Amino acid sequence: MARFTDAEIERLKEHVSIVRLVEAAGIELRPHGKDRVGRCPFHADKTPSLVVSSKTNLWHCLGACQAGGSVIDWVMRIEGVSFRHAVELLRNDTLPLAAGSPVKQSTVRKLAAPVAFDADDRALLGQVIDYYHTTLQTAPEALAYLKARGIDAAEAIAAFKLGYANRTLGLRLPEKNRVAGADIRTRLQRIGVYRASGHEHLAGSLVIPVIAPDGEITEVYGRKLRDDLREGTPKHLYLPGPHRGVWNEAALAASKEIILCESLIDALTFWCAGYRHVTASYGVEGFTADHLAAFKHHRIERVLIAYDRDAAGDAAAEKLAAALIAAGIACYRVKFPHGMDANAYALKVTPTSQSLGVAIRSAEWIGNGAPPPITTTAERAVPAADPPLEKTPSVVVAAASSADPEPSVLAASPVPAAAPPLPVTIDGDALRLSLDDRTYQVRGIEKNPSYEQLKVWIKAQRGTFLHIDTVELYTARQRQAWCKQASIELALSEEAMKADLAKLLRAVELRQDELIRARQGASAPASSAPTLTPEQESAAMALLRDPRLMMRIVEDVATLGVVGEDSNALVGYLACVSRQLDKPLAILIQSTSAAGKSTLMDALLSLMPDEQRVHYSAMTGQSLFYLGEGDLKHKILAIAEEEGVRQAAYALKLLQSQGELTIASTGKDPTTGKLVTEEYRVEGPVMLFLTTTAIEIDEELLNRCLVLTINESREQTEAIHRRQRQARTLAGLLSAQDAAAIRSLHQAAQRLLRPLAVVNPYAEALTFRSESTRLRRDHAKYLTLIDAIALVHQHQRTVKRAGAIDYIEVTLDDIALANRLSGEVLGRSLDDLPPQTRRVLGEIVVFVEQRRQAQGLARSQLRFTRRDLREATRCGDTQLKLHLARLEDHEYLIVHRHGPRHHYELVFDGDLDATQRQLIGLIDVAALAAATTANRSGETVRRSAPGRGAVGGVSGSGRVDEAPRIASGDAGLLPLTAALTETSRLGKTPPLPRRNGAASVPVRG
């Protein structure tokens, strides 16, 4: 159906008078207080029951039908039409002006038809294109699409009759159950505007017609405005049958040279940038006989093939060039960065005219030998004494006469190759140019990263004469001074030096252009994702749709060499997925050295696409502020060690909290040379991934992260040893091959995930502890973790739409898994001891209990030293000192000092059976499911206060509109929560002892 913006709907509701509509239908209204009343036309109304409010512009029947609503609802009821038909009637002010009975369902169109029923097929197609062109002017979504693609120039829209098929054509045609309607729809189907199903062929598409010089529409191209289409829905459409005609054929008659694009949108990009001698084929295999015939008819001599820079585009360009060369037409290949087309390149590298000019200047000659010497009226004469340095086209501007009302047309023309190229050689960073008995060597070209400056070191030599100087070649005064001084040193006239400098300048400019383009080409692939093959996309989609997706992730991370860290692996993976959300999670892996934190981090990052992660070893304090504006947006920023970002900690906190960074810095204006204030901006959001061996961590950074701790038990070490030995076997070699396939599979799957909004219909019923302000951020992490679980399952959910927002919904399965993971991860943040210190405390409790029983002493009588603990815990002395000092500060231990020796006493009842997680007050999912069921039955769910032995509850009214879906969601989630609950002995951490008097919160989760 036609899509109308919310603003347009609201405008109609506010500005079209409901009173006028009702009275136009023949209903008499009389004042009644602030409103008006009349007899309702939708039922046998004996007394006035229809209330019309001019203040709110609404109507409502208090009688039998109980109908009501806005002006749109009135037109739908009174005229018997659909919502979109009613909106069209109101937009066109085509309203009933005489009294009449309501129509249950109208079959008579009230909008004027945009086509003449007696027109022939050619005229009929032209009238449809005119209608689409008219609808584009009032379609904000289509105009926004043109602007986003950089082809919204009014001149282009008018010249090529761009249009928009907004699904309203059928509203202006008679219904097919009428003779006129059946006839016109059959004819529209015959010319391709309608399909056999009765739907508009190009519905929802930007429409670009191909118009012949005589005005006939020979072909029509449609591009869907939305990319999030249902699987199998094509984005690119043409009229049925073979392609006919050549787009912008008039350009062929005006120039001997033509730019040939792969698509019409790419061609429009060139046209809007000022390159008017451009046309397009119909895709990689869409160069037709009509194109070749037109090229021959207009005697085209050169074609610059500007196809997409991908495997398909390169192959098609080579095939096409062979055919054109055989027809006597010279060919050049315009090469964009890998993976880009003309439109993407122009949008990324601005200004557009300059970026496309660079691409044209770098076009490569296709064929053997030198390019043919061609001279056209659009070219500028080049002196024979000034030969070209490379066989590449250059942008030439045709001279504009005073009578021309418009700027001259830009032409991309190769310079004639009448003279041999200059003898230029490149040796590392040095450029050498030999002219007769003179040799010039230039260094420092690579230090000029832009076209606005060219400061170089020049060594000029003539026999035994020598002159060396540093010159800004783009400063006339310095060039003049160099020529004067060099002429004296080399014993030449100034005129000869000026001629040499002109040739040298051209050589240096071409080398600078080559280096700049090389840097641009090297940086482009990092931000563009490679194209997936059909096989890769199919395998990745199968993974994302696997009901055991969560278990697959755990198993695959284990295959990569991560042993016994199932919960940490899954939380880390989900945090990486959260980069697609507006508020991503942050991960900090904390452990002692060599425990395996880097192994876990590297394994998780290897599953993410290269273009979606940024990995550094360290960062300086200001480095984040000077990244590109979009370099970190929805990406993973991984730092090998938290210590490496101590200087950048402030910037990281801002980026994580506010989602962007801004800084004002002083710079020099390249034009005036004056100091000016420049603003640098780095957009987020970004997912932060850190590791650390430090026990003391910046509290501000710590409470922004999910802290994962590595299992450092002896059993875990033995398991790692077994895995390391297994890697040396044949099975280990085969497993390494599987690991490479797993990485490729997950990277492809991540590229198929898109940033959807996530709606949690159970959000108001969730619970969380609230006794400290720190829990505010922990609660946000918990909710984000639920969203990340839902997001990774997006291909197993129905994508819904509200207005312009596409979203998926959270299921109870997602909450169940998030509760399990949050209990293990977030629970640690509520502990007053770091995980490593808590582990040492557990070992001390075991040691004291064993020695107490062996010696028959009370716990308060038992003393022990650091040496005793080193032998019992196998902990290094330096680390043990830190842990004991922290336990002393928290009054877990008392120190008895006897000279230089310290004796320790354990002063709390170490409860070894205490739960290993600090409970965080999460609602029990079974209770939530029961509450949801009760709500659907109309019952009221009352909240149970945490900490009173209750299982949990729902907050507020407890109203949840969704039915429980534990049984219907992802079948792999509940088995996974159970598996993580009963994780292997290697995956467990020592129990958390509890201090005397410490209370726990009996909430499940």
PDB file of C-alpha atoms in Angstrom, residues 205-300:
ATOM      1  CA  SER A 205      10.462   2.034  -6.517  1.00  0.00           C
ATOM      2  CA  LEU A 206      12.349   5.047  -7.753  1.00  0.00           C
ATOM      3  CA  VAL A 207      11.488   5.160 -11.474  1.00  0.00           C
ATOM      4  CA  ILE A 208      14.085   6.111 -14.105  1.00  0.00           C
ATOM      5  CA  PRO A 209      12.746   6.013 -17.656  1.00  0.00           C
ATOM      6  CA  VAL A 210      14.918   5.609 -20.741  1.00  0.00           C
ATOM      7  CA  ILE A 211      13.697   8.248 -23.202  1.00  0.00           C
ATOM      8  CA  ALA A 212      14.604   8.103 -26.881  1.00  0.00           C
ATOM      9  CA  PRO A 213      15.530  11.317 -28.742  1.00  0.00           C
ATOM     10  CA  ASP A 214      12.019  11.372 -30.245  1.00  0.00           C
ATOM     11  CA  GLY A 215      10.438  11.244 -26.770  1.00  0.00           C
ATOM     12  CA  GLU A 216       9.407   7.553 -26.752  1.00  0.00           C
ATOM     13  CA  ILE A 217       9.821   5.649 -23.501  1.00  0.00           C
ATOM     14  CA  THR A 218      11.847   2.590 -24.538  1.00  0.00           C
ATOM     15  CA  GLU A 219      12.682   1.156 -21.102  1.00  0.00           C
ATOM     16  CA  VAL A 220      11.875   1.833 -17.449  1.00  0.00           C
ATOM     17  CA  TYR A 221      14.126   1.017 -14.504  1.00  0.00           C
ATOM     18  CA  GLY A 222      12.842   0.736 -10.940  1.00  0.00           C
ATOM     19  CA  ARG A 223      14.967   0.707  -7.774  1.00  0.00           C
ATOM     20  CA  LYS A 224      13.250  -0.217  -4.511  1.00  0.00           C
ATOM     21  CA  LEU A 225      13.747   2.508  -1.934  1.00  0.00           C
ATOM     22  CA  ARG A 226      14.083   0.038   0.916  1.00  0.00           C
ATOM     23  CA  ASP A 227      16.900  -2.483   1.234  1.00  0.00           C
ATOM     24  CA  ASP A 228      15.269  -4.509   4.029  1.00  0.00           C
ATOM     25  CA  LEU A 229      12.991  -6.418   1.685  1.00  0.00           C
ATOM     26  CA  ARG A 230      11.623  -9.856   2.131  1.00  0.00           C
ATOM     27  CA  GLU A 231      13.905 -12.606   0.941  1.00  0.00           C
ATOM     28  CA  GLY A 232      13.504 -13.140  -2.775  1.00  0.00           C
ATOM     29  CA  THR A 233      12.142  -9.638  -3.486  1.00  0.00           C
ATOM     30  CA  PRO A 234      14.240  -8.008  -6.240  1.00  0.00           C
ATOM     31  CA  LYS A 235      15.605  -4.515  -5.651  1.00  0.00           C
ATOM     32  CA  HIS A 236      16.112  -3.794  -9.356  1.00  0.00           C
ATOM     33  CA  LEU A 237      13.248  -4.004 -11.847  1.00  0.00           C
ATOM     34  CA  TYR A 238      12.776  -3.369 -15.568  1.00  0.00           C
ATOM     35  CA  LEU A 239       9.842  -3.641 -17.927  1.00  0.00           C
ATOM     36  CA  PRO A 240       9.242  -7.206 -19.134  1.00  0.00           C
ATOM     37  CA  GLY A 241      10.966  -8.215 -22.355  1.00  0.00           C
ATOM     38  CA  PRO A 242      14.342  -7.319 -23.862  1.00  0.00           C
ATOM     39  CA  HIS A 243      15.982  -4.000 -23.016  1.00  0.00           C
ATOM     40  CA  ARG A 244      15.530  -1.282 -25.607  1.00  0.00           C
ATOM     41  CA  GLY A 245      17.069   2.121 -26.051  1.00  0.00           C
ATOM     42  CA  VAL A 246      20.033   4.036 -24.652  1.00  0.00           C
ATOM     43  CA  TRP A 247      19.771   6.312 -21.642  1.00  0.00           C
ATOM     44  CA  ASN A 248      20.936   9.914 -22.252  1.00  0.00           C
ATOM     45  CA  GLU A 249      21.521   9.210 -25.952  1.00  0.00           C
ATOM     46  CA  ALA A 250      21.731  12.954 -26.602  1.00  0.00           C
ATOM     47  CA  ALA A 251      25.179  12.923 -24.945  1.00  0.00           C
ATOM     48  CA  LEU A 252      26.486  10.617 -27.656  1.00  0.00           C
ATOM     49  CA  ALA A 253      25.803  13.234 -30.305  1.00  0.00           C
ATOM     50  CA  ALA A 254      27.602  15.959 -28.332  1.00  0.00           C
ATOM     51  CA  SER A 255      30.884  14.153 -27.638  1.00  0.00           C
ATOM     52  CA  LYS A 256      33.177  11.603 -29.242  1.00  0.00           C
ATOM     53  CA  GLU A 257      33.808  10.164 -25.838  1.00  0.00           C
ATOM     54  CA  ILE A 258      31.353   8.570 -23.408  1.00  0.00           C
ATOM     55  CA  ILE A 259      31.464   7.336 -19.820  1.00  0.00           C
ATOM     56  CA  LEU A 260      29.661   3.984 -19.599  1.00  0.00           C
ATOM     57  CA  CYS A 261      28.349   2.964 -16.166  1.00  0.00           C
ATOM     58  CA  GLU A 262      26.945  -0.325 -14.987  1.00  0.00           C
ATOM     59  CA  SER A 263      23.749   1.166 -13.588  1.00  0.00           C
ATOM     60  CA  LEU A 264      21.555   4.185 -14.176  1.00  0.00           C
ATOM     61  CA  ILE A 265      22.123   5.474 -10.625  1.00  0.00           C
ATOM     62  CA  ASP A 266      25.886   5.469 -11.216  1.00  0.00           C
ATOM     63  CA  ALA A 267      25.329   7.345 -14.486  1.00  0.00           C
ATOM     64  CA  LEU A 268      23.146   9.911 -12.695  1.00  0.00           C
ATOM     65  CA  THR A 269      25.965  10.338 -10.160  1.00  0.00           C
ATOM     66  CA  PHE A 270      28.364  11.353 -12.927  1.00  0.00           C
ATOM     67  CA  TRP A 271      25.705  13.579 -14.545  1.00  0.00           C
ATOM     68  CA  CYS A 272      24.952  15.427 -11.302  1.00  0.00           C
ATOM     69  CA  ALA A 273      28.695  15.961 -10.743  1.00  0.00           C
ATOM     70  CA  GLY A 274      28.954  17.774 -14.082  1.00  0.00           C
ATOM     71  CA  TYR A 275      30.068  14.894 -16.344  1.00  0.00           C
ATOM     72  CA  ARG A 276      27.151  15.054 -18.794  1.00  0.00           C
ATOM     73  CA  HIS A 277      28.642  12.740 -21.467  1.00  0.00           C
ATOM     74  CA  VAL A 278      27.580   9.609 -19.639  1.00  0.00           C
ATOM     75  CA  THR A 279      25.268   6.665 -20.239  1.00  0.00           C
ATOM     76  CA  ALA A 280      24.634   3.285 -18.675  1.00  0.00           C
ATOM     77  CA  SER A 281      24.094  -0.329 -19.576  1.00  0.00           C
ATOM     78  CA  TYR A 282      21.468  -2.453 -17.861  1.00  0.00           C
ATOM     79  CA  GLY A 283      23.739  -4.270 -15.415  1.00  0.00           C
ATOM     80  CA  VAL A 284      26.928  -6.243 -16.030  1.00  0.00           C
ATOM     81  CA  GLU A 285      25.330  -8.188 -18.894  1.00  0.00           C
ATOM     82  CA  GLY A 286      23.152  -5.299 -20.046  1.00  0.00           C
ATOM     83  CA  PHE A 287      25.203  -3.780 -22.867  1.00  0.00           C
ATOM     84  CA  THR A 288      22.783  -4.313 -25.741  1.00  0.00           C
ATOM     85  CA  ALA A 289      22.857  -4.183 -29.517  1.00  0.00           C
ATOM     86  CA  ASP A 290      21.101  -0.804 -29.207  1.00  0.00           C
ATOM     87  CA  HIS A 291      24.088   0.561 -27.280  1.00  0.00           C
ATOM     88  CA  LEU A 292      26.593  -0.631 -29.868  1.00  0.00           C
ATOM     89  CA  ALA A 293      24.472   0.651 -32.740  1.00  0.00           C
ATOM     90  CA  ALA A 294      24.160   4.062 -31.067  1.00  0.00           C
ATOM     91  CA  PHE A 295      27.919   4.210 -30.442  1.00  0.00           C
ATOM     92  CA  LYS A 296      28.586   3.471 -34.098  1.00  0.00           C
ATOM     93  CA  HIS A 297      25.905   5.847 -35.345  1.00  0.00           C
ATOM     94  CA  HIS A 298      27.293   8.756 -33.322  1.00  0.00           C
ATOM     95  CA  ARG A 299      30.900   7.750 -34.129  1.00  0.00           C
ATOM     96  CA  ILE A 300      32.004   7.366 -30.527  1.00  0.00           C
TER      97      ILE A 300
END
